[in-house]
Coordinates of C-alpha atoms in Angstrom, one line a residue:
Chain A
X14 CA 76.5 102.6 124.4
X15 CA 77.5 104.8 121.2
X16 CA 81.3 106.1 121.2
X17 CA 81.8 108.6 118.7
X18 CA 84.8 109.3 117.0
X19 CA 85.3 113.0 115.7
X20 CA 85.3 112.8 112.0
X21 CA 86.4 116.3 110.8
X22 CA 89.6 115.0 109.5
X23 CA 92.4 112.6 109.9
X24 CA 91.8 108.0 110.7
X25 CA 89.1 108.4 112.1
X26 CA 88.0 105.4 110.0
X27 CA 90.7 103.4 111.4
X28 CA 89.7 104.3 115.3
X29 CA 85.8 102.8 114.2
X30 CA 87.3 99.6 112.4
X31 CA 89.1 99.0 116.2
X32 CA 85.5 100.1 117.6
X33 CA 83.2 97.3 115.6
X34 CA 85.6 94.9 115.7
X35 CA 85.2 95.0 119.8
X36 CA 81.6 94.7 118.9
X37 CA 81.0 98.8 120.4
X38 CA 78.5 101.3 118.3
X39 CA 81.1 103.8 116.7
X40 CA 79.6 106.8 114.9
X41 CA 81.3 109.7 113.2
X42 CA 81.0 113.1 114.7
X43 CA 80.8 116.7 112.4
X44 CA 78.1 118.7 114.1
X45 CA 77.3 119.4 118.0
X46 CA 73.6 117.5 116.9
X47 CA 75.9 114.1 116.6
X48 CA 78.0 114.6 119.7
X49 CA 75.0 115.3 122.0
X50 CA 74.1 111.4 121.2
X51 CA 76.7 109.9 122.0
X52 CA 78.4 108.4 125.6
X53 CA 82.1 108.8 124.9
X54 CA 84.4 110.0 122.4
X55 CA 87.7 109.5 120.1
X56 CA 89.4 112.4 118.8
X57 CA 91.7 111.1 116.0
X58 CA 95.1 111.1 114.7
X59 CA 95.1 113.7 111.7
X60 CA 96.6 117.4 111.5
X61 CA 95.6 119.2 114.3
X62 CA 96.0 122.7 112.8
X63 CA 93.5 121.2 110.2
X64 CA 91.3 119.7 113.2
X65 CA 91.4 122.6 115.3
X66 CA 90.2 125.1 112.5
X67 CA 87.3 123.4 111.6
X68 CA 86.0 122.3 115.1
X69 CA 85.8 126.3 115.8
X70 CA 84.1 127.3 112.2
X71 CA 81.7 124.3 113.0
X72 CA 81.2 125.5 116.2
X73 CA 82.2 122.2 118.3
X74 CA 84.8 123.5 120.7
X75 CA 82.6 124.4 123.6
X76 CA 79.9 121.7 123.3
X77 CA 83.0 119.3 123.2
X78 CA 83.9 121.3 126.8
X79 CA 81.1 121.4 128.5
X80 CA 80.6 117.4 127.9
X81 CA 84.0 117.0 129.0
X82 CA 83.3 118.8 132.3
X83 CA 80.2 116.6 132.6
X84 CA 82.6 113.8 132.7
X85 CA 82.2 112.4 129.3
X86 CA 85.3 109.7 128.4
X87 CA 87.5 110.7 125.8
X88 CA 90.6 109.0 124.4
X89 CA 92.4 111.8 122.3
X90 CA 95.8 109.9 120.2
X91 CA 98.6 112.4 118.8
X92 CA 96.8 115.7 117.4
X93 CA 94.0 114.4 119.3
X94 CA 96.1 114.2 122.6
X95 CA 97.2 118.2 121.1
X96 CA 93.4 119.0 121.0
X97 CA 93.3 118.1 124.3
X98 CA 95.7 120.0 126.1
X99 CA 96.1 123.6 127.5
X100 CA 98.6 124.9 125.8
X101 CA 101.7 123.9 122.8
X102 CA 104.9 124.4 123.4
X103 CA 105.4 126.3 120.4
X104 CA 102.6 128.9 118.5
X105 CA 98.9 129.1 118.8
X106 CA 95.9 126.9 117.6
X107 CA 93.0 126.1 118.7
X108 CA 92.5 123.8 121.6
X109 CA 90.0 122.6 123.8
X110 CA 91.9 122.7 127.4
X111 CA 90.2 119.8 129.3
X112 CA 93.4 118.3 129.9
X113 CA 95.9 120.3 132.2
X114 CA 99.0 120.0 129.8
X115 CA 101.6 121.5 127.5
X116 CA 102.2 119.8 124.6
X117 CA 105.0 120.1 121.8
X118 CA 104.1 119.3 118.5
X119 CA 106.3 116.9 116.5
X120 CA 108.7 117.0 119.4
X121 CA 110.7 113.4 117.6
X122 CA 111.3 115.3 114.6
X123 CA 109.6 115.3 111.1
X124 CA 108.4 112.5 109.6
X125 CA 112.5 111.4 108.6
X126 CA 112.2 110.1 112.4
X127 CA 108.9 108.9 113.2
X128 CA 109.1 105.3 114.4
X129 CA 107.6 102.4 115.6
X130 CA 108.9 101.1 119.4
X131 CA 107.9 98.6 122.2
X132 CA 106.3 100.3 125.2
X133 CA 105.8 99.8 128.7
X134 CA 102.3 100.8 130.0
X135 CA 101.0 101.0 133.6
X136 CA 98.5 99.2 133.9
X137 CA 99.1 96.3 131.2
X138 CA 100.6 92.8 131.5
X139 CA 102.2 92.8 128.3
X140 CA 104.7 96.0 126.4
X141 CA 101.9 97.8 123.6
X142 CA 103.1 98.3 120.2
X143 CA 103.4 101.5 119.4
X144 CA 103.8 104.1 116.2
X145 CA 104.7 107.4 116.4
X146 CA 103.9 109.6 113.5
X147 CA 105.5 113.4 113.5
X148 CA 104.4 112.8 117.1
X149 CA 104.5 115.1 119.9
X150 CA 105.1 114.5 123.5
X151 CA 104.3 116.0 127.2
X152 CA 106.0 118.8 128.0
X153 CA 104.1 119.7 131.2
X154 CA 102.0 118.6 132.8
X155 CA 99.2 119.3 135.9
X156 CA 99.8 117.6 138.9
X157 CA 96.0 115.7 138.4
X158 CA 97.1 113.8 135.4
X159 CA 98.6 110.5 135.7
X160 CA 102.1 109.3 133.3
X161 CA 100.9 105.8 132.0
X162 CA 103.8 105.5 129.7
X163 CA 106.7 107.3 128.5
X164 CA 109.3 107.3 126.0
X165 CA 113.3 108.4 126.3
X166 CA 114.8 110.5 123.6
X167 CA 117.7 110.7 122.0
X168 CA 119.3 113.1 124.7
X169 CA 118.3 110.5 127.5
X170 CA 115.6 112.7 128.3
X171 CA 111.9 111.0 129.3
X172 CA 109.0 112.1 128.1
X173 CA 105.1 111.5 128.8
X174 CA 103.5 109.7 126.0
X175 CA 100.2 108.2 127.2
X176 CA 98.4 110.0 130.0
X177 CA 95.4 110.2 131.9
X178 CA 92.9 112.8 133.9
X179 CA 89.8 112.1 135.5
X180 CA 88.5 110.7 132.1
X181 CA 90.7 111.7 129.6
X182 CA 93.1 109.6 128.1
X183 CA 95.6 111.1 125.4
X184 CA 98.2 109.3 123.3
X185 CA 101.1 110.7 121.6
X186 CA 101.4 107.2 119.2
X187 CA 98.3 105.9 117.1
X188 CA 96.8 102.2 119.0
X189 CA 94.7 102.7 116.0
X190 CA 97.1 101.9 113.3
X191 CA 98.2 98.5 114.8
X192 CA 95.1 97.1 116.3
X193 CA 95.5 96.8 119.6
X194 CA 92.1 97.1 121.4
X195 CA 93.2 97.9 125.1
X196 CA 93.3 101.9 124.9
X197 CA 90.0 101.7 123.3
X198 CA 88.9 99.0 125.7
X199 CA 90.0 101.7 128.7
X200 CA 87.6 103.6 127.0
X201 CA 84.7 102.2 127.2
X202 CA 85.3 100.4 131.0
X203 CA 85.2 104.3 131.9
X204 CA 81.9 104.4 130.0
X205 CA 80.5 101.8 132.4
X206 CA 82.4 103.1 135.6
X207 CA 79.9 105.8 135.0
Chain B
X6 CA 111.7 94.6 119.6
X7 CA 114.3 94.8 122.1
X8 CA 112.8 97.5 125.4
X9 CA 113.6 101.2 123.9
X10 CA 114.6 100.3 120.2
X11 CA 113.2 102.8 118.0
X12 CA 112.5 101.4 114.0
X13 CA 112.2 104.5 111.9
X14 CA 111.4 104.4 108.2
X15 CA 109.2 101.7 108.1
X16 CA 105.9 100.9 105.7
X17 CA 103.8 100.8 108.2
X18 CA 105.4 104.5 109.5
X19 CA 105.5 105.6 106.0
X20 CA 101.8 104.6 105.1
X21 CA 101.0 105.4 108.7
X22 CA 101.2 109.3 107.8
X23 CA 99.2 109.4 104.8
X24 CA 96.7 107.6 107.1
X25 CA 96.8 111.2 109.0
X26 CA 96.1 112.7 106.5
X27 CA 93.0 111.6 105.4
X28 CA 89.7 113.4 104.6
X29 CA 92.0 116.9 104.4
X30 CA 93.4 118.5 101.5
X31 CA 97.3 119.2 100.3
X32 CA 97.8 122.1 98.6
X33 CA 100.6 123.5 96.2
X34 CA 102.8 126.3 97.4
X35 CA 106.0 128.0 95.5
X36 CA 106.5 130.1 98.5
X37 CA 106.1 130.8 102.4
X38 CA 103.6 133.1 102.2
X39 CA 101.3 130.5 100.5
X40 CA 102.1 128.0 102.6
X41 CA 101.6 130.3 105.7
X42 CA 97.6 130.7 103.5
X43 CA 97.4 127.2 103.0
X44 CA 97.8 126.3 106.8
X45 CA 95.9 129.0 108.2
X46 CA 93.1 128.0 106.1
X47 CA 93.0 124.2 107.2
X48 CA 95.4 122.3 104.3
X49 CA 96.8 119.3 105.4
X50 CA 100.1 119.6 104.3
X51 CA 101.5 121.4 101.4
X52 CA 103.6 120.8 98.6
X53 CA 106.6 122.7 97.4
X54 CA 107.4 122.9 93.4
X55 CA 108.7 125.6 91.7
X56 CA 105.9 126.8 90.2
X57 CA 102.3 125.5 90.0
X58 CA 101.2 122.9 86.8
X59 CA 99.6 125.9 84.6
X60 CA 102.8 127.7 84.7
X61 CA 104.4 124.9 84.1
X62 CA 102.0 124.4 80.9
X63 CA 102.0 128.2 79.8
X64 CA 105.8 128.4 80.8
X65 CA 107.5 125.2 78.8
X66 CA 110.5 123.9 78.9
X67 CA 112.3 121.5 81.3
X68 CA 110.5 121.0 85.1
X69 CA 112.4 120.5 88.1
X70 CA 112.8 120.5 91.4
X71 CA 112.4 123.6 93.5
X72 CA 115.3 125.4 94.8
X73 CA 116.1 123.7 98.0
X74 CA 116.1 127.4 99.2
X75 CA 112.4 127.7 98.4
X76 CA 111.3 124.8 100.2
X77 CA 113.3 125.4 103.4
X78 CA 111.5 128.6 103.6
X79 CA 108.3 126.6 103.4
X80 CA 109.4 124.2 105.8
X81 CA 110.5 126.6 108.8
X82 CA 107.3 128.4 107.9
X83 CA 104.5 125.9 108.7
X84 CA 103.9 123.8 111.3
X85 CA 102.2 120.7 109.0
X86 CA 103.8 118.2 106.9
X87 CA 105.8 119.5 103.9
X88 CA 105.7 117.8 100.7
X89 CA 108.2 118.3 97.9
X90 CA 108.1 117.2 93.9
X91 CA 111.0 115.3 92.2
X92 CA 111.0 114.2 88.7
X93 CA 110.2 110.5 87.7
X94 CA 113.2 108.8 88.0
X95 CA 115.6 111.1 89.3
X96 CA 116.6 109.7 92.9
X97 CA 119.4 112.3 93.2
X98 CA 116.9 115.1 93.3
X99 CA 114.5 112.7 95.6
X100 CA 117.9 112.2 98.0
X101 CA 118.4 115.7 98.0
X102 CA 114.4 116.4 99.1
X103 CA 115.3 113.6 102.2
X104 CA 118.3 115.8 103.3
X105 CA 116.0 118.7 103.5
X106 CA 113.8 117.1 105.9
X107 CA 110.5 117.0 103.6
X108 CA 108.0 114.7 104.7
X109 CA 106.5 112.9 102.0
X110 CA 108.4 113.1 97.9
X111 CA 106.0 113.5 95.4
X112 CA 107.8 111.4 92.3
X113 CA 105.5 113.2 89.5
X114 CA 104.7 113.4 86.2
X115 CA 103.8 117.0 86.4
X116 CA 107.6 117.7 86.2
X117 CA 109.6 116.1 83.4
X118 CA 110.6 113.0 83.8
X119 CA 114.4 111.6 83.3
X120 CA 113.9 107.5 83.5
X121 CA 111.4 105.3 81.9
X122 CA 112.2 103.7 85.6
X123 CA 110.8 105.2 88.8
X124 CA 112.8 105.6 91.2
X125 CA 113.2 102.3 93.9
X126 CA 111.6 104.1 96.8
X127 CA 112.5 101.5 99.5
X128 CA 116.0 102.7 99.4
X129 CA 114.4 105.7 101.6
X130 CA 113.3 106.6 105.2
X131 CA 111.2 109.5 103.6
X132 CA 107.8 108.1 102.2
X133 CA 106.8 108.4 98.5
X134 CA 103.0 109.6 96.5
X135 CA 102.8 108.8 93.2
X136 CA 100.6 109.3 90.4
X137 CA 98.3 106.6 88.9
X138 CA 95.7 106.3 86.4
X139 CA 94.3 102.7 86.9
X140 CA 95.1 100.0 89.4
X141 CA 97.8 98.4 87.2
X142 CA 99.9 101.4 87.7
X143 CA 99.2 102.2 91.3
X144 CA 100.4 98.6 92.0
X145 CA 103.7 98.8 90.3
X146 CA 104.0 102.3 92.0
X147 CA 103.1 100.2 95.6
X148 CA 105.7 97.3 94.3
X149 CA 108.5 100.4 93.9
X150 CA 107.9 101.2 97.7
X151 CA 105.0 104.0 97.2
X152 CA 103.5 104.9 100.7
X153 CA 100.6 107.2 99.0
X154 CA 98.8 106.6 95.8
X155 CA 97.0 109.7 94.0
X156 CA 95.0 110.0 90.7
X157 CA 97.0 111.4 87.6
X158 CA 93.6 113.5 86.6
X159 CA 95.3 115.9 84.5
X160 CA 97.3 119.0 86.2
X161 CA 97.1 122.0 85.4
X162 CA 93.8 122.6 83.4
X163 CA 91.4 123.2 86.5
X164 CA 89.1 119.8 84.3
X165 CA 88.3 117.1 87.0
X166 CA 87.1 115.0 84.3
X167 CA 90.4 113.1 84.3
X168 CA 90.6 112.5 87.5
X169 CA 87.1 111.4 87.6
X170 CA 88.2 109.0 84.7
X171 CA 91.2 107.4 86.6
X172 CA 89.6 107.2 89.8
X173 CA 86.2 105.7 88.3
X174 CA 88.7 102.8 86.5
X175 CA 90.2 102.0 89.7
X176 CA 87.5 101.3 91.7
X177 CA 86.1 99.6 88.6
X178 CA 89.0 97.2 88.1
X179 CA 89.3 96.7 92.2
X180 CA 85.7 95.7 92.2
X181 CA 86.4 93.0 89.0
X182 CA 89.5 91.2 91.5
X183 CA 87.3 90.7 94.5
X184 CA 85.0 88.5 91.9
X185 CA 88.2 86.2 90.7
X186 CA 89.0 82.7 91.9
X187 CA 92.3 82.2 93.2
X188 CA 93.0 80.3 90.2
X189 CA 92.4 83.3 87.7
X190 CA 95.2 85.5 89.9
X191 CA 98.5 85.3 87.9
X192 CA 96.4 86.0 84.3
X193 CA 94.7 88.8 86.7
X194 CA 98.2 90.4 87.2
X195 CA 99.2 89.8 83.9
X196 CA 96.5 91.7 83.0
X197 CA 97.1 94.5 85.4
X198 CA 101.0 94.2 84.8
X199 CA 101.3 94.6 88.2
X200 CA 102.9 92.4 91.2
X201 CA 101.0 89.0 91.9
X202 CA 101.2 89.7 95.5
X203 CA 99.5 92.9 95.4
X204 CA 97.1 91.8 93.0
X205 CA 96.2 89.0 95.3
X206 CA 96.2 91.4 98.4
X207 CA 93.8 93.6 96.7
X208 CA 91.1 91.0 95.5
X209 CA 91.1 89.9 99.2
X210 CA 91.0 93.3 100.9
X211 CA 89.1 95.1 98.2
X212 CA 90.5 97.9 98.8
X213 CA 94.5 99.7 97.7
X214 CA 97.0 98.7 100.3
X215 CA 97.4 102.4 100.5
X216 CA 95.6 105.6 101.0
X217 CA 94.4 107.3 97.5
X218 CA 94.0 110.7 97.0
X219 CA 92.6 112.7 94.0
X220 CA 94.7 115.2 92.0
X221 CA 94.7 116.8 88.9
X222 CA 92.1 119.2 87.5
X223 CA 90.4 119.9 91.0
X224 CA 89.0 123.7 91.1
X225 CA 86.2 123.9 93.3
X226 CA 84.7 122.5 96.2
X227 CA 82.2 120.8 94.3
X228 CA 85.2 119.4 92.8
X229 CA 86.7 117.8 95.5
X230 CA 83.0 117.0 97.7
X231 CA 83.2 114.5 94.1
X232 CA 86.2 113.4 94.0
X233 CA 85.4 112.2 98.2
X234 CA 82.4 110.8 96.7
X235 CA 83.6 108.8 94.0
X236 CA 85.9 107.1 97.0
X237 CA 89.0 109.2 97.4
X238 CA 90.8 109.3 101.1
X239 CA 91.2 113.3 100.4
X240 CA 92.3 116.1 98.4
X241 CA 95.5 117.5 96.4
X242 CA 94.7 120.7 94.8
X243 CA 97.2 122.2 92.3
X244 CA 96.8 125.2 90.6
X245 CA 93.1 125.1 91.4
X246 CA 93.8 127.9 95.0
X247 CA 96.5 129.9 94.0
X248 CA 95.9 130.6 90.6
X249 CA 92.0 131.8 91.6
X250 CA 91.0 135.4 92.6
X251 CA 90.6 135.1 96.3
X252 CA 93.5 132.0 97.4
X253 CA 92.7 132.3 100.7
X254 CA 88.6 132.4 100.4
X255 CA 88.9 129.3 97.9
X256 CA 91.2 127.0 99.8
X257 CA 89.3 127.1 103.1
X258 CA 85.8 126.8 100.9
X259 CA 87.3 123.2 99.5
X260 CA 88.8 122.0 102.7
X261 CA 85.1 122.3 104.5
X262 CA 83.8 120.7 101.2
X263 CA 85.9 117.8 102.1
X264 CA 85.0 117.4 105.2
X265 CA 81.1 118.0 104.7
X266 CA 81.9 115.7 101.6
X267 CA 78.1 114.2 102.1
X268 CA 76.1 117.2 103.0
X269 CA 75.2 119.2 99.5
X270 CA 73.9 122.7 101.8
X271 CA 77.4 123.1 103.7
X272 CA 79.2 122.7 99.8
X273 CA 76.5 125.2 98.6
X274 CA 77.0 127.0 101.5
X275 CA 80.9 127.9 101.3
X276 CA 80.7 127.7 97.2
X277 CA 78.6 131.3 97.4
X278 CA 80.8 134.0 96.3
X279 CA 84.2 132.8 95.7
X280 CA 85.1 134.8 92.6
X281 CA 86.6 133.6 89.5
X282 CA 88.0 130.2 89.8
X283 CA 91.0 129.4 87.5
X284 CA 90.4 129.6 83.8
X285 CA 91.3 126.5 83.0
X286 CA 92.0 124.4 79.6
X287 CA 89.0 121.9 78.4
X288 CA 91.0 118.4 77.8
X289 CA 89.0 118.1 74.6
X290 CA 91.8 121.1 73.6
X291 CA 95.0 119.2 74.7
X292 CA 96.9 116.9 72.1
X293 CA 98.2 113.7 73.6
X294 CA 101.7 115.4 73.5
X295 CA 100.7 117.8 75.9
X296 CA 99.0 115.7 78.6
X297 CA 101.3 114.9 81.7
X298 CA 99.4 111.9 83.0
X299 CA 100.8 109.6 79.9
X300 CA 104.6 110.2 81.5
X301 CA 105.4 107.4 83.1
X302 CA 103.5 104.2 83.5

């Protein structure tokens, strides 16, 4: 099994570290050549303007698609989880759509309020350790894709924050930056569920 | 942690965003309209100074701050991180950039500086980048609470060779602590004039505690596909976009360039027919006086 991890800008180091160390061949992803080898994919943390642009000059948005709708797994974490999505709550970029959701970009704040919190997942014995950089949340969201955990905001208000449809899974916080392997592992089981 | 207790300004949420921000490229604005350029043609983030280092250079005189004006313009006019330049040692003018809401404080030497002390940036929430030339001072930086290390190279002149210098000496000297005992640490840091801790962090990692970007002299793609060689986690670029002929052409030619750091045909590729790049000033031509990566140390 190779899980490639899409390398046009942002950790995408950090998201291959978590890969090896589970003992999983991670490759980096630039050109639609690379993706077609691979079984499953992470879309990185990273500036999803920045993202966005080059997947379309490189001409990766509708390869990316059409695996998608072949059922490829894909675990997309903050602008990756924007990627994603349908829509933003606020201007235009370019997105891929595969998962049926609005999303608004740094919905905490600016980087004066990103934070690091406990969170409860479904799904998990123990809370996951999570860090939310300029991070953006659920706004809305299809009735096909599953709330796995959410977080409340200042008004009270709760928000989606990790998600899942069919085989997508999208984070709004980064399981890359603190090592924990069981988004990643999620990843893979859906790689041999296949 | 307590169930829904939120920790903001920590290190690992202040290095955390220079981590997103890897393998892209920051560029210098002194307006909306160039930020709105810089975004739409794949930057990173941008930076907000009152004018760009060759002005600076050809202008003289006493560098600030930008007018807090200027860089709430830039702010509500972008959607990506904001960066904003304070002077070396000022912490009123770095306080002042928190209130605005910037996202990362630039406390550079391509403004003048007011302290022989840098500023103690873990009295903030806001994360720091600041300049360095070899390990030593990126490690005092890191010891001050820097989230974000960069090169010094030297701003303003459109010469990488600086940056090349400072960047080659650092992975140099990291390379020369991974081969110490653990006996030869404190002479090590002595050496370095730099915090034992780090130093010992370093020879076990082998790596900066933080991510390291090049800046200073960076004019062309080939320029920063270099810099990305040499080991750099991405790209500040100066006066290298907006003082070219074509801004818009340029900047999005060295943001695929960092990306495709590895793959000479796509930098030859977007390199064709970018018109004049900045004039530039051969270092060779500079007197010591006049070189802005000796301020501070």
């Amino acid at each position: 099994m190779i899980v490639g991890v899409l390398a046009l800008q942002g950790d995408f180091r950090e998201h291959i570290a978590i890969l090896s160390k589970m003992g999983v061949d991670a490759e980096e992803i630039r050109t639609p050549e690379e993706l077609a080898a691979v079984d499953a994919l992470v879309i990185p943390g990273g500036e999803s303007t920045t993202i966005g642009r080059l997947a379309e000059v490189y001409g990766l948005i509708g390869p990316i698609q059409s695996r998608c709708e072949a059922g490829m797994p894909v675990l997309g974490t903050c602008a990756g989880m924007i990627f994603l999505a349908s829509s933003t709550a606020d201007g235009d970029q370019a997105q891929l759509g595969v998962l049926d959701a609005c999303v608004r970009r740094n919905a905490f704040g600016r980087q004066f309020d990103s934070f690091e919190a406990d969170l409860e997942v479904v799904g998990l014995d123990e809370p996951m350790h999570a860090v939310f950089i300029r991070a953006p949340w659920m706004e809305k969201i299809g009735a096909d894709v599953e709330v796995l955990a959410s977080v409340i905001d200042t008004e009270g208000e709760s928000h989606p924050v990790l998600v899942r449809e069919g085989r997508i899974l999208a984070t709004s916080f980064h399981p890359e930056l603190t090592g924990d392997e069981r988004l990643h592992r999620m990843l893979v089981d859906l790689v041999d569920d296949i | 942690m307590a169930a829904n207790e939120q920790l903001t300004g920590t290190e690992q949420v202040k290095r955390g965003l220079a981590e997103m921000l890897k393998g892209g490229v920051i560029m210098d604005v002194v307006n909306a309209e160039q930020a709105v350029i810089a975004e739409a043609a794949g930057a990173c983030a941008v930076m907000s100074l009152e004018r760009v280092p060759a002005d600076i250079r050809a202008h003289g005189g006493v560098a600030r701050m930008a007018d807090p004006a200027r860089t709430e313009e830039i702010i509500a006019a972008v959607s990506i991180p904001v960066m904003a330049k304070s002077r070396i040692g000022h912490f009123v003018e770095a306080q002042v950039l928190q209130s605005l809401g910037v996202d990362y404080i630039d406390e550079s030497e391509v403004l003048t500086p007011v302290d022989t002390n840098h500023i103690d940036k873990h009295a903030f929430t806001v994360p720091f980048v600041c300049g360095a030339k070899d390990l030593g001072e990126a490690l005092r930086r890191i010891g001050e609470g820097a989230a974000m290390i960069r090169t010094k190279g030297e701003p303003g002149t459109g010469d990488v060779v600086e940056a090349v210098r400072h960047m080659r000496k650092m992975n140099t000297q990291i390379g020369w602590l991974t081969t110490l005992d653990p006996n030869e640490m404190m002479n090590a840091a002595k050496e370095l004039r730099a915090p034992i801790s780090l130093v010992q962090e370093v020879a076990l990692s082998g790596r900066l505690p933080v991510v390291n970007f090049a800046a200073g002299g960076i004019a062309t793609p080939s320029d920063a596909a270099l810099m990305m060689q040499l080991g750099c986690d991405g790209i500040f670029v100066g006066s290298g976009v907006f003082k070219s002929d074509e801004p818009d052409v340029r900047a999005r030619a060295i943001v695929e360039a960092t990306t495709f750091y590895r793959d000479p045909e796509k930098i030859g590729k977007v390199s064709r027919n970018l018109g004049e790049a900045m004039v530039g000033i051969n270092i060779d031509e500079l007197q010591s006086i006049e070189m802005m990566q000796n301020r501070g140390s």
